[in-house]
CSV table of C-alpha atoms in Angstrom, one decimal:
chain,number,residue,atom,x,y,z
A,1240,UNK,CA,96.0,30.5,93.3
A,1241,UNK,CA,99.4,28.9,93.4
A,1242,UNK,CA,97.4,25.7,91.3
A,1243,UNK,CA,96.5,27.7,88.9
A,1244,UNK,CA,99.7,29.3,88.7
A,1245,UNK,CA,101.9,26.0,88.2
A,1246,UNK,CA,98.6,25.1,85.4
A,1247,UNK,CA,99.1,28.2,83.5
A,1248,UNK,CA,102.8,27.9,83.2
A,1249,UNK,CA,102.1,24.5,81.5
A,1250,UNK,CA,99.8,26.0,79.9
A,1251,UNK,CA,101.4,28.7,77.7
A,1252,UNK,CA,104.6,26.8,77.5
A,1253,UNK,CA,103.1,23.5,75.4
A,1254,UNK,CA,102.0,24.2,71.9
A,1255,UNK,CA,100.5,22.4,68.8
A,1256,UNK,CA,104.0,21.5,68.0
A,1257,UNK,CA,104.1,22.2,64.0
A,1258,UNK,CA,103.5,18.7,61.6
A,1259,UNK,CA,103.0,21.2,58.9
A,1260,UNK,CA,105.9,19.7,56.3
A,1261,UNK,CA,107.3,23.2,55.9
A,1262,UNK,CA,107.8,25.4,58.2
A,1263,UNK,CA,106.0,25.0,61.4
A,1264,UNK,CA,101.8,25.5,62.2
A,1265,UNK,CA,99.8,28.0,64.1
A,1266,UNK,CA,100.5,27.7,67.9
A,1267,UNK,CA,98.3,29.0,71.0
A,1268,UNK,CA,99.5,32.2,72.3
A,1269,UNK,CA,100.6,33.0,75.8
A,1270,UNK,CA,97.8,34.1,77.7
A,1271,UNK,CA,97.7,35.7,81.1
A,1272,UNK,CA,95.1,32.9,82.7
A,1273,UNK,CA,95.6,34.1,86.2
A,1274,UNK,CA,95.9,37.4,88.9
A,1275,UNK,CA,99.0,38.7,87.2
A,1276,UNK,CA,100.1,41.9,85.4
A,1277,UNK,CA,102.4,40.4,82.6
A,1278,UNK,CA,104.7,37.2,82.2
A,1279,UNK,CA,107.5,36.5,79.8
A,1280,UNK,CA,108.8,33.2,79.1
A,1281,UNK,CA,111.7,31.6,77.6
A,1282,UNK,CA,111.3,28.5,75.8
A,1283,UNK,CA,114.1,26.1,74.6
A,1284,UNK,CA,112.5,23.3,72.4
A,1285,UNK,CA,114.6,20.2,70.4
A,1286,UNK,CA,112.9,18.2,68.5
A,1287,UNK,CA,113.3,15.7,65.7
A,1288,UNK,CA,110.6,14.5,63.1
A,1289,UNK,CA,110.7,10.8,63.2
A,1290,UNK,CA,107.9,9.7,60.0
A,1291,UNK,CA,106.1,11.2,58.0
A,1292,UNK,CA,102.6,10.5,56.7
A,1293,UNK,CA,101.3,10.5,53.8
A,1294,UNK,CA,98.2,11.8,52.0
A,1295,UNK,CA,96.8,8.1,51.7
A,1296,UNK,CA,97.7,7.1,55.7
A,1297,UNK,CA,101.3,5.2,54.6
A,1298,UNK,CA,103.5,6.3,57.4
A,1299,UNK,CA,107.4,6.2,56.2
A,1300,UNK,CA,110.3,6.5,58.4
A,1301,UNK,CA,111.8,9.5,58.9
A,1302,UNK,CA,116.2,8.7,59.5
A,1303,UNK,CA,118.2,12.0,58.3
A,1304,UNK,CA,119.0,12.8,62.1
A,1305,UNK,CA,116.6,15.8,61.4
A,1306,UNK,CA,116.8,18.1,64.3
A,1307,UNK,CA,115.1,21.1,65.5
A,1308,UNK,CA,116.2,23.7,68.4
A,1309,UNK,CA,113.7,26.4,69.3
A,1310,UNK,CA,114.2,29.3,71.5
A,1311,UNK,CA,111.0,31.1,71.7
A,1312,UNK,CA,110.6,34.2,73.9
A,1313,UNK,CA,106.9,35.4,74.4
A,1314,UNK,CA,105.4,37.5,76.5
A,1315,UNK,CA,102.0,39.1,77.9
A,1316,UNK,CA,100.6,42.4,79.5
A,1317,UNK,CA,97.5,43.6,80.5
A,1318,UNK,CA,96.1,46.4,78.7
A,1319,UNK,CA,93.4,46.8,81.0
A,1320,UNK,CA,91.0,44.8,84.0
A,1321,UNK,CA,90.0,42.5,80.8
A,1322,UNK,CA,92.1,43.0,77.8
A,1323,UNK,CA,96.0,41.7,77.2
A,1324,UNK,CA,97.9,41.5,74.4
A,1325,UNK,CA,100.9,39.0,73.9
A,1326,UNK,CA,104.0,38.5,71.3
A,1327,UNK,CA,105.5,35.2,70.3
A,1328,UNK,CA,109.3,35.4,68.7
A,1329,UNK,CA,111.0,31.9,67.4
A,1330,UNK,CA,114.5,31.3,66.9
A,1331,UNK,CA,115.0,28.2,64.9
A,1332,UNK,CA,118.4,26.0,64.3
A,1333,UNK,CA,117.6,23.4,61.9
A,1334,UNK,CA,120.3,20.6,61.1
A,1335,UNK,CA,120.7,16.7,59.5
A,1336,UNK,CA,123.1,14.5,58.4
A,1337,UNK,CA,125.1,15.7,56.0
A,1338,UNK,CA,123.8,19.0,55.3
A,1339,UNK,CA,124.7,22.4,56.0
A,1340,UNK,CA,122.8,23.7,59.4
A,1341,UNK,CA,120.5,26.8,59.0
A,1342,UNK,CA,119.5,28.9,62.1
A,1343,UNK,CA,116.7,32.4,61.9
A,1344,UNK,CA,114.3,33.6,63.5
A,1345,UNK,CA,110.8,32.4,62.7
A,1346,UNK,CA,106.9,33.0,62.4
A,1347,UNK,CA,106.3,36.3,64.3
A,1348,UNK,CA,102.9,36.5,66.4
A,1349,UNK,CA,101.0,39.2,68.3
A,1350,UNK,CA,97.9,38.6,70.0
A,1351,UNK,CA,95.3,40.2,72.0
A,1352,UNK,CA,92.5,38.7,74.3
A,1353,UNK,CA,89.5,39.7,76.3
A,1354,UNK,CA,88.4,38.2,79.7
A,1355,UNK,CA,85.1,36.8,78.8
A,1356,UNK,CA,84.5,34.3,81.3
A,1357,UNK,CA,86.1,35.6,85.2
A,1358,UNK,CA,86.2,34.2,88.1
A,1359,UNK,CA,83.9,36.2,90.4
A,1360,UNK,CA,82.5,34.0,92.5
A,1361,UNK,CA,83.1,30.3,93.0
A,1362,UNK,CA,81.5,27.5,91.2
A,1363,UNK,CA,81.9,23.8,90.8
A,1364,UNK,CA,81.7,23.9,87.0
A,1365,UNK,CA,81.9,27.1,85.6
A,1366,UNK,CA,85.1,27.9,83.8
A,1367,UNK,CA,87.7,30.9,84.2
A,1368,UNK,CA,88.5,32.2,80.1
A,1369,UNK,CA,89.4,34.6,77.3
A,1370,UNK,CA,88.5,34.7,74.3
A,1371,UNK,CA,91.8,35.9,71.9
A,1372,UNK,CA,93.0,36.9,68.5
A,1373,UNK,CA,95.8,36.4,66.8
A,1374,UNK,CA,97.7,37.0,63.9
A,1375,UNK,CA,101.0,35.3,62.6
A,1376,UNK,CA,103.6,36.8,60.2
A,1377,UNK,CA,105.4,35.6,57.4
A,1378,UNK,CA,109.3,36.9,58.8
A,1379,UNK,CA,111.1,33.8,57.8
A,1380,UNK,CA,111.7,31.8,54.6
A,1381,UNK,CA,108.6,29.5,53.3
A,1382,UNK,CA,109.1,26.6,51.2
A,1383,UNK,CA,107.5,28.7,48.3
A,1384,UNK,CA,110.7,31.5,49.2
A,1385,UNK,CA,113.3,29.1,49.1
A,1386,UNK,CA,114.8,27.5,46.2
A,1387,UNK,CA,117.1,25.6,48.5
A,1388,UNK,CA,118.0,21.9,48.1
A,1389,UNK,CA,117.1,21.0,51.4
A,1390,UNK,CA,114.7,21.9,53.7
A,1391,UNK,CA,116.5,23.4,56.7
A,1392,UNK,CA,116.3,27.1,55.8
A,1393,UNK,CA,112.7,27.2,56.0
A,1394,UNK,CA,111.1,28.2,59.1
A,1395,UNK,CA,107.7,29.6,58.6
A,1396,UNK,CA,104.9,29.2,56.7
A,1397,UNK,CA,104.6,32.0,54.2
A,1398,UNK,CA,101.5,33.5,54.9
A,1399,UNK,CA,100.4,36.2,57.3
A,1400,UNK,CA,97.3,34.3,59.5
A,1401,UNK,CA,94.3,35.6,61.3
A,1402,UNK,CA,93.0,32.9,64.6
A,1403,UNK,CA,90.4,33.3,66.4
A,1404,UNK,CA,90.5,30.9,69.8
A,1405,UNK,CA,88.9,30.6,73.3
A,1406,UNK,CA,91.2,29.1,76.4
A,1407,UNK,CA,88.9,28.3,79.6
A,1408,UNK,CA,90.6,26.9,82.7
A,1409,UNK,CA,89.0,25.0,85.8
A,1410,UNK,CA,90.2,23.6,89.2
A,1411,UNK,CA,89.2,21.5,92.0
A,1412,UNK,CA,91.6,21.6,94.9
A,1413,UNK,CA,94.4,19.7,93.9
A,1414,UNK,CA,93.3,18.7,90.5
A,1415,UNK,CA,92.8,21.1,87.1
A,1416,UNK,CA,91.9,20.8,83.6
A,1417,UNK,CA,92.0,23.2,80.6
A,1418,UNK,CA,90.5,23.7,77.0
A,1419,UNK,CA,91.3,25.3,74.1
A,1420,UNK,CA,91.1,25.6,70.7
A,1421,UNK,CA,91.0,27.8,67.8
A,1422,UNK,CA,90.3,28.8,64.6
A,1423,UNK,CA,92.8,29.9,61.8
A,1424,UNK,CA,93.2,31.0,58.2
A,1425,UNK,CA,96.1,32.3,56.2
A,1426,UNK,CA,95.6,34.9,53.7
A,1427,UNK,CA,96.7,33.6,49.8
A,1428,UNK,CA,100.0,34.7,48.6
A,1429,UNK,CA,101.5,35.2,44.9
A,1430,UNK,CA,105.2,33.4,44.4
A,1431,UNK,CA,107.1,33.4,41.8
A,1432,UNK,CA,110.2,31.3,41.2
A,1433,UNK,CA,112.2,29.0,39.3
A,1434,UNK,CA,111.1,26.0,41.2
A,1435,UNK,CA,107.2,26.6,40.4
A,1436,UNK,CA,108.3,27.6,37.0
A,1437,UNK,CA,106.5,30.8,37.4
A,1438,UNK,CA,103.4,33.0,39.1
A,1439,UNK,CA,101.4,30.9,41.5
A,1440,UNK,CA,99.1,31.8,43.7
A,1441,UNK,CA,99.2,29.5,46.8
A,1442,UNK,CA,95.9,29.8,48.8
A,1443,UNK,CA,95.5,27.9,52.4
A,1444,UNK,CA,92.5,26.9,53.6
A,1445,UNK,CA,90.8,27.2,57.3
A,1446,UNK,CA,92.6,25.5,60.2
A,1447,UNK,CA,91.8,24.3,63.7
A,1448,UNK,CA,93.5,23.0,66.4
A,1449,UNK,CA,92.0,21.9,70.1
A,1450,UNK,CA,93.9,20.7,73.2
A,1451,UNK,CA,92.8,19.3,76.3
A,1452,UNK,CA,94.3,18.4,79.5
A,1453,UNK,CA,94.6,18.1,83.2
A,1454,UNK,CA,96.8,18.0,85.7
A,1455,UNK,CA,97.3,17.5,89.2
A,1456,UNK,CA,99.3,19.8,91.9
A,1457,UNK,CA,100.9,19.8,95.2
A,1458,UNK,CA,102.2,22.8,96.8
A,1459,UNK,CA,105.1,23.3,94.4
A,1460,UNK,CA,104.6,21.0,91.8
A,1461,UNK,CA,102.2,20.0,89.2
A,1462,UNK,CA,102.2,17.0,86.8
A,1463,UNK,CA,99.9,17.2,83.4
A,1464,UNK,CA,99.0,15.9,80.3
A,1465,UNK,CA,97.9,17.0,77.5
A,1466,UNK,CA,96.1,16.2,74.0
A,1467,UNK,CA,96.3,18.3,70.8
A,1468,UNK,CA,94.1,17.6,67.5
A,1469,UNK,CA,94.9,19.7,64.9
A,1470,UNK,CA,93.7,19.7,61.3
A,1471,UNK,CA,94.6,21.8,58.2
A,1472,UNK,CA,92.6,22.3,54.7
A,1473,UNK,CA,94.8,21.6,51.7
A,1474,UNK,CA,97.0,24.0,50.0
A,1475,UNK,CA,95.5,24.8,46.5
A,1476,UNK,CA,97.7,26.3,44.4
A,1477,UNK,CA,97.0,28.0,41.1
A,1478,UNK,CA,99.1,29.6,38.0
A,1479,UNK,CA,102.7,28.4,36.4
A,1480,UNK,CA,102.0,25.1,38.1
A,1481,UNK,CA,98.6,23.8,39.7
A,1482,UNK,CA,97.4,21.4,42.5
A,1483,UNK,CA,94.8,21.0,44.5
A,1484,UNK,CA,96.7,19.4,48.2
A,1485,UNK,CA,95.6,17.1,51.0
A,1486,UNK,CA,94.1,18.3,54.2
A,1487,UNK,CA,96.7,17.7,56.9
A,1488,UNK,CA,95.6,16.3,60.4
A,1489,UNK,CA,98.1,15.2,63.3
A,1490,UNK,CA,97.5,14.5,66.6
A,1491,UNK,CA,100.1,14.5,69.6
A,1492,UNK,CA,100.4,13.8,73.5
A,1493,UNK,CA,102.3,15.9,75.7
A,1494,UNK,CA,103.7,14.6,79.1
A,1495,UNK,CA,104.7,17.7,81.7
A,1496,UNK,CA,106.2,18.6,84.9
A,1497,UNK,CA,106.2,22.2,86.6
A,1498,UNK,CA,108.0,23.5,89.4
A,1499,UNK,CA,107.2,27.1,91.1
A,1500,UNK,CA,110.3,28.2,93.0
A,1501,UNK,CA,108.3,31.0,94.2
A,1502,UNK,CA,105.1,33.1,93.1
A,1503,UNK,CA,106.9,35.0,90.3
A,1504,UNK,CA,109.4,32.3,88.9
A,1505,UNK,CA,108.5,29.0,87.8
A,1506,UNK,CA,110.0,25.9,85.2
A,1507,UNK,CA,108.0,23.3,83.1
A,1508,UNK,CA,109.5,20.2,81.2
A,1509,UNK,CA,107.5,18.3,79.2
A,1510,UNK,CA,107.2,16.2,76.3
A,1511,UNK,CA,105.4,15.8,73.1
A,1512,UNK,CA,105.2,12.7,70.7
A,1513,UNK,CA,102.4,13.4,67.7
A,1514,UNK,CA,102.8,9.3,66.8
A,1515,UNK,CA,101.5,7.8,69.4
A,1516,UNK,CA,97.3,8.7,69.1
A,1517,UNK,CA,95.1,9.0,66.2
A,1518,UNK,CA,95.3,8.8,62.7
A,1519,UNK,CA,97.2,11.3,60.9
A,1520,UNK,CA,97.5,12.2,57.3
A,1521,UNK,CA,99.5,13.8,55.0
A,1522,UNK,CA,102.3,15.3,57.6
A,1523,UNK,CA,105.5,14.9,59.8
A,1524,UNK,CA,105.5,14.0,62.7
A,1525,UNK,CA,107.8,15.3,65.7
A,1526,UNK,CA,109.0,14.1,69.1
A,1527,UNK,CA,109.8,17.2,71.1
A,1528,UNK,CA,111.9,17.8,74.9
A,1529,UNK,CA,111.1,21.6,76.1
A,1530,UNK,CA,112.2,23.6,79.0
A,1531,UNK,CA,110.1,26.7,79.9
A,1532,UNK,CA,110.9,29.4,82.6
A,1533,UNK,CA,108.3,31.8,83.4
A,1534,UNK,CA,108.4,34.6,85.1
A,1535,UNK,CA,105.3,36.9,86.3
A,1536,UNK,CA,104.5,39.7,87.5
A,1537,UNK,CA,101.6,40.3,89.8
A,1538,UNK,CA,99.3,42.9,89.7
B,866,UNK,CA,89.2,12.8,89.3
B,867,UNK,CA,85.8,14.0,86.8
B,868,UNK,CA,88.1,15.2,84.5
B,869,UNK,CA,90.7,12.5,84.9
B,870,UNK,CA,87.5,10.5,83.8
B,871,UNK,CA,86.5,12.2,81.2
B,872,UNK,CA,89.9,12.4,79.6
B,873,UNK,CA,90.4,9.0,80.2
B,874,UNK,CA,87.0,8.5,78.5
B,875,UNK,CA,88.2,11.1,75.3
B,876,UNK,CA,91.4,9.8,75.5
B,877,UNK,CA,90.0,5.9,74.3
B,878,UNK,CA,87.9,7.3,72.1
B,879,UNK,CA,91.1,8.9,70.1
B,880,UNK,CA,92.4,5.7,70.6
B,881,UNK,CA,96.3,4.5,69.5
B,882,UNK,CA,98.2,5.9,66.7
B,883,UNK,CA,98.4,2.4,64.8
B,884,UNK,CA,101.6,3.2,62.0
B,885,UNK,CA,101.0,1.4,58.5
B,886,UNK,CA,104.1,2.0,57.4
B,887,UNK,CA,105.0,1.1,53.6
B,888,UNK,CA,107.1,-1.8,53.1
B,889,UNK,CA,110.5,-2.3,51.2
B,890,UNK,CA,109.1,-3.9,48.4
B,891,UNK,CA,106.4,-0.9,47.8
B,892,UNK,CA,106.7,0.3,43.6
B,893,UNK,CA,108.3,3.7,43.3
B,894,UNK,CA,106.2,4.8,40.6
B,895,UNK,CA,102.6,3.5,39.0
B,896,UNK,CA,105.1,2.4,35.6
B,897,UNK,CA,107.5,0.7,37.9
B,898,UNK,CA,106.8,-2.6,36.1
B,899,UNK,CA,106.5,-1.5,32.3
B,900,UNK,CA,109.0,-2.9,30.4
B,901,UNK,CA,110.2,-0.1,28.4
B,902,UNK,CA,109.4,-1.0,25.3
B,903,UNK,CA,106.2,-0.5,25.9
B,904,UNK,CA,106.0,3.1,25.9
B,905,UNK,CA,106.6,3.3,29.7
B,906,UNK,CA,105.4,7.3,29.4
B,907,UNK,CA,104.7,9.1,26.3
B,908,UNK,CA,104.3,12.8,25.1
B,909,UNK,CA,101.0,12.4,23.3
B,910,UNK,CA,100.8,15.5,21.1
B,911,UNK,CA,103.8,14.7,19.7
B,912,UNK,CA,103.5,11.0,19.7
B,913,UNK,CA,106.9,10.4,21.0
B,914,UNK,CA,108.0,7.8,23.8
B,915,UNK,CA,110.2,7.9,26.5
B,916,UNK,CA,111.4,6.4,29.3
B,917,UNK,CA,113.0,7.6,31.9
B,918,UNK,CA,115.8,5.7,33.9
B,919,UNK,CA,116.9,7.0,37.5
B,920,UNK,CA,120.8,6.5,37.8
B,921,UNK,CA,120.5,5.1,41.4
B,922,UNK,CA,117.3,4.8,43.7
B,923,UNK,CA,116.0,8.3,44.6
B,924,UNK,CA,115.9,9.4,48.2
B,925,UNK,CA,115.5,12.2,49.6
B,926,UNK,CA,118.5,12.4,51.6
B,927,UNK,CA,120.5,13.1,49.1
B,928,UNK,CA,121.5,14.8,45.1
B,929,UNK,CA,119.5,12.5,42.6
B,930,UNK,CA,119.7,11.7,38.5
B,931,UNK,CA,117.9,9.9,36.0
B,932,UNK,CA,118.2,9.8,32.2
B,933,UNK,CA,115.2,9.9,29.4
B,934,UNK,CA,115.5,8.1,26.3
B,935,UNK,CA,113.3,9.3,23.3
B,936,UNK,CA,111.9,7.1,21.0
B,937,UNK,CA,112.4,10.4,18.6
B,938,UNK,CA,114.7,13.6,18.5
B,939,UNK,CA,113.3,16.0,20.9
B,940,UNK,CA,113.0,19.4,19.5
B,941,UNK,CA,110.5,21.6,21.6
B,942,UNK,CA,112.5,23.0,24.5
B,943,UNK,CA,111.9,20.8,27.8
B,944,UNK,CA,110.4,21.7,31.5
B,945,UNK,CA,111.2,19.5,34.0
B,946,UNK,CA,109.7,20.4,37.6
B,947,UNK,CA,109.8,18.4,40.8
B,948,UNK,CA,106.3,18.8,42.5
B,949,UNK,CA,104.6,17.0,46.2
B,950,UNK,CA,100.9,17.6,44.7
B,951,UNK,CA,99.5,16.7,48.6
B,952,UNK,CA,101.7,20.0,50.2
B,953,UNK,CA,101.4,22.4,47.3
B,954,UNK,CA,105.5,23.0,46.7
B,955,UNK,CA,107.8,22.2,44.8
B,956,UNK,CA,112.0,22.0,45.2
B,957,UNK,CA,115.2,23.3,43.7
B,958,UNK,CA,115.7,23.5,39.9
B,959,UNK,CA,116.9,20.6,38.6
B,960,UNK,CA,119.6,20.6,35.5
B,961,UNK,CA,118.9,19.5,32.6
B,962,UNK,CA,121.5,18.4,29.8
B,963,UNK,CA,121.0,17.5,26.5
B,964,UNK,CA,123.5,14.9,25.8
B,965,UNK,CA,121.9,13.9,22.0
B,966,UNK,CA,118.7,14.4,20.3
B,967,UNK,CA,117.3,11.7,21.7
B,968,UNK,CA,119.1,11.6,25.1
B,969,UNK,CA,118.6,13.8,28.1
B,970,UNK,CA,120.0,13.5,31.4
B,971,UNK,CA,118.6,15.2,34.3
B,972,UNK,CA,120.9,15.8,37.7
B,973,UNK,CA,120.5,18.2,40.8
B,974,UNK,CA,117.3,16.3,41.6
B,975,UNK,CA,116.5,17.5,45.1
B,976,UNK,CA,113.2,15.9,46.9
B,977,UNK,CA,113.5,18.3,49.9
B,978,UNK,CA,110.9,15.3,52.0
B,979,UNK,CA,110.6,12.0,51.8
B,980,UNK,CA,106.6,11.6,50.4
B,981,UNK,CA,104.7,11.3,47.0
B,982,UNK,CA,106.4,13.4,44.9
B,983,UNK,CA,105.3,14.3,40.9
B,984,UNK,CA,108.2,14.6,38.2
B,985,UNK,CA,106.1,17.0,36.3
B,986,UNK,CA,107.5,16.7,32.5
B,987,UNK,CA,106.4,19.3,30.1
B,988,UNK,CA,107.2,20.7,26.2
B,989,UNK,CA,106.9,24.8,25.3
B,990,UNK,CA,106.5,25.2,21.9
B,991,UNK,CA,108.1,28.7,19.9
B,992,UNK,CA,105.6,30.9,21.3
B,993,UNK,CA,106.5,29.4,24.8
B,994,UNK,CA,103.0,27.8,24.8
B,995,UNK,CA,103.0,24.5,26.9
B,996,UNK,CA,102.3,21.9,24.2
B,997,UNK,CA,101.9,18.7,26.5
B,998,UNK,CA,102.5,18.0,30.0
B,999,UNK,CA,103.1,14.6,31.7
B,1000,UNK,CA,102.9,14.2,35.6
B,1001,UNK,CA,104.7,10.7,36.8
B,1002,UNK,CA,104.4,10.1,40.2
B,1003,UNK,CA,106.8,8.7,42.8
B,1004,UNK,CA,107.4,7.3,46.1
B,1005,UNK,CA,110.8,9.2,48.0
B,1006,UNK,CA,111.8,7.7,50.6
């Protein structure tokens, strides 16, 4: 139990870290993976974008001493035996060299998810999983909001998005692994400003992301990695101004370390590089340092 | 250890992140090498050439100008529009001020990313009816 514990915390706390140019990506909610009632946890994430890619695989280096703090605090409850639902709120301070810092709160999620796949009796390969959905919501400044001449007041996306995902979890004494992945699209939007020169209609395509990882445990501790493919359609946007985008893909490695001071309270550190594996297109890519602290409550 | 295996395994399979960065010496824009009086860019309804001159070398770190030179008066009023084509977004209005007839300069040019980047060029006629439109594309850094 306690393995599963220290996994989960991991778990919720390491998400696809956004490489969307503008205004972060769609990120895996916190799930209740274990015996517990509800958890919250408090994020603090910096992070600094250090090249970007672009649509025909140049990479360019990134050196405005971009960075990005974000405190996220998310939760999750049971609703029933099998159904939870979770929330997701960012704060984001975004500064660089030379320019004015902006600070807001982000992309806004709720979620719910079923219990599809329990644990009832033991097997050697049979995962423990939900199946969730979630939706994300425009509460921050977009690039197509802003008419700023930087980028540092946007934090979201724009759109409101629907995801659909599974999470499955398995583990063998001291050693665990977990999946998941999902399924997103954001719902077209109508802008209309000076810097499109007008109406446009800005319509997103689907979205996917999957991670993988493992880990291994002692009593307290747990050490993990992690790997994340993402993947987004192009934007196509239509009206005052027209273009038809790039799909975006990025790819990133997270490195993590979790300590449970007791069965309700627990920490995670880890870190995230998206330049390391792969072969990204069209996006930014960050180097990120979080802390998580979990706390739970069991049922 | 399985799934320290088969990680390992997906893991070499992904393989390295192998960076192909884009040198120094890399053209800003397709007409980098034009000399200008060949017409580097051209508003074809009208017939009328122009070139367009930045005032230092664009970044996106920071404010940027340029200056176009017609080969005739301009009289159709003048869009100008920053555009990244691969995100789908634009950036903030630039300024545009007529010095002469045949002499526009163009400040406030914020690239809000480094990327490719369209300077989207474009004429409205009396009716406000775009009469041409000329995308040049270039490389922030």
């Amino acid at each position: 139990m306690k393995l599963i514990i220290l996994f989960l915390l991991t778990f919720s706390s390491t998400h696809s870290f956004a490489a969307s140019c503008c205004g972060g990506g769609f990120s895996i909610p916190s799930l209740l993976l274990g015996d517990d009632r509800s958890q919250i946890t408090n994020t603090v994430s910096i992070g600094s974008v250090s090249d970007d890619v672009l649509s025909n695989g140049k990479w360019l280096r990134r050196k405005d001493g971009n960075s990005t703090t974000t405190y996220k605090l998310e939760g999750a409850s049971l609703l029933s035996d099998k159904w939870q639902a979770g929330f997701l709120i960012p704060w984001i301070e975004r500064s660089a060299t030379g320019l004015e810092p902006s600070r807001g709160v982000g992309d806004i999620s709720i979620s719910v998810a079923h219990e599809t796949f329990p644990e009832l009796l033991y097997s050697k390969w049979k995962p423990k999983g939900v199946i969730f959905l979630q939706m994300t919501a425009p509460s921050s400044p977009s690039v197509y909001d802003s008419e700023s001449s930087s980028s540092l007041s946007i934090r979201g996306r724009g759109f409101y998005a629907l995801g659909l995902g599974l999470a499955l979890t398995k583990s063998w004494r001291m050693f665990d692994s977990h999946f998941n992945m999902d399924l997103h699209r954001a719902i077209p939007r109508e802008f209309n400003n000076e810097s499109s020169g007008g109406k446009v209609e800005v319509t997103p395509g689907w979205g996917s992301t999957f991670n993988f990882g493992a880990g291994v445990n002692t009593e307290r501790w747990r050490i993990g990695s992690m790997i994340s493919i993402n993947y987004e359609d192009a934007i196509r946007v239509t009206g005052a101004l027209s273009s038809e985008g790039s799909a975006q893909k990025f790819y990133g490695v997270t490195l993590s370390s979790s300590y449970m001071f007791n069965d309700e309270n627990s920490a995670t550190l880890s870190f995230a590089d998206q330049s390391v594996i792969g072969n990204p297109s069209n996006s930014t890519l960050s180097k990120t340092i979080s802390l998580s602290l979990q706390h739970r409550w069991p049922r | 250890m399985k799934s320290f295996l088969v990680l390992a395994i997906f893991a070499s399979i992904l393989a390295c992140a192998q960076p192909d960065y884009l040198s120094d010496d890399e053209p800003l824009s397709d007409n980098a090498e034009k000399p200008v009086a060949l017409c580097p860019y051209s508003l074809t309804k009208k017939k009328i050439c122009f070139s367009l001159n930045w005032n230092s070398a664009p970044s996106s770190k920071e404010s940027n100008s340029f200056e176009l030179e017609f080969s005739e008066p301009l009289e159709e009023k003048l869009l100008i529009k920053l555009w990244m084509p691969s995100m789908g977004h634009g950036s903030a209005p630039v300024t545009i001020t007529h010095r002469d007839p045949k002499h526009i300069s163009v400040s406030n040019v914020y690239f809000i990313m480094p990327g490719d980047w369209e300077i989207r060029i474009s004429t409205r006629n009396a009716q406000d009816e775009i009469e041409n439109q000329l995308n040049i594309p270039f490389l922030i850094p």
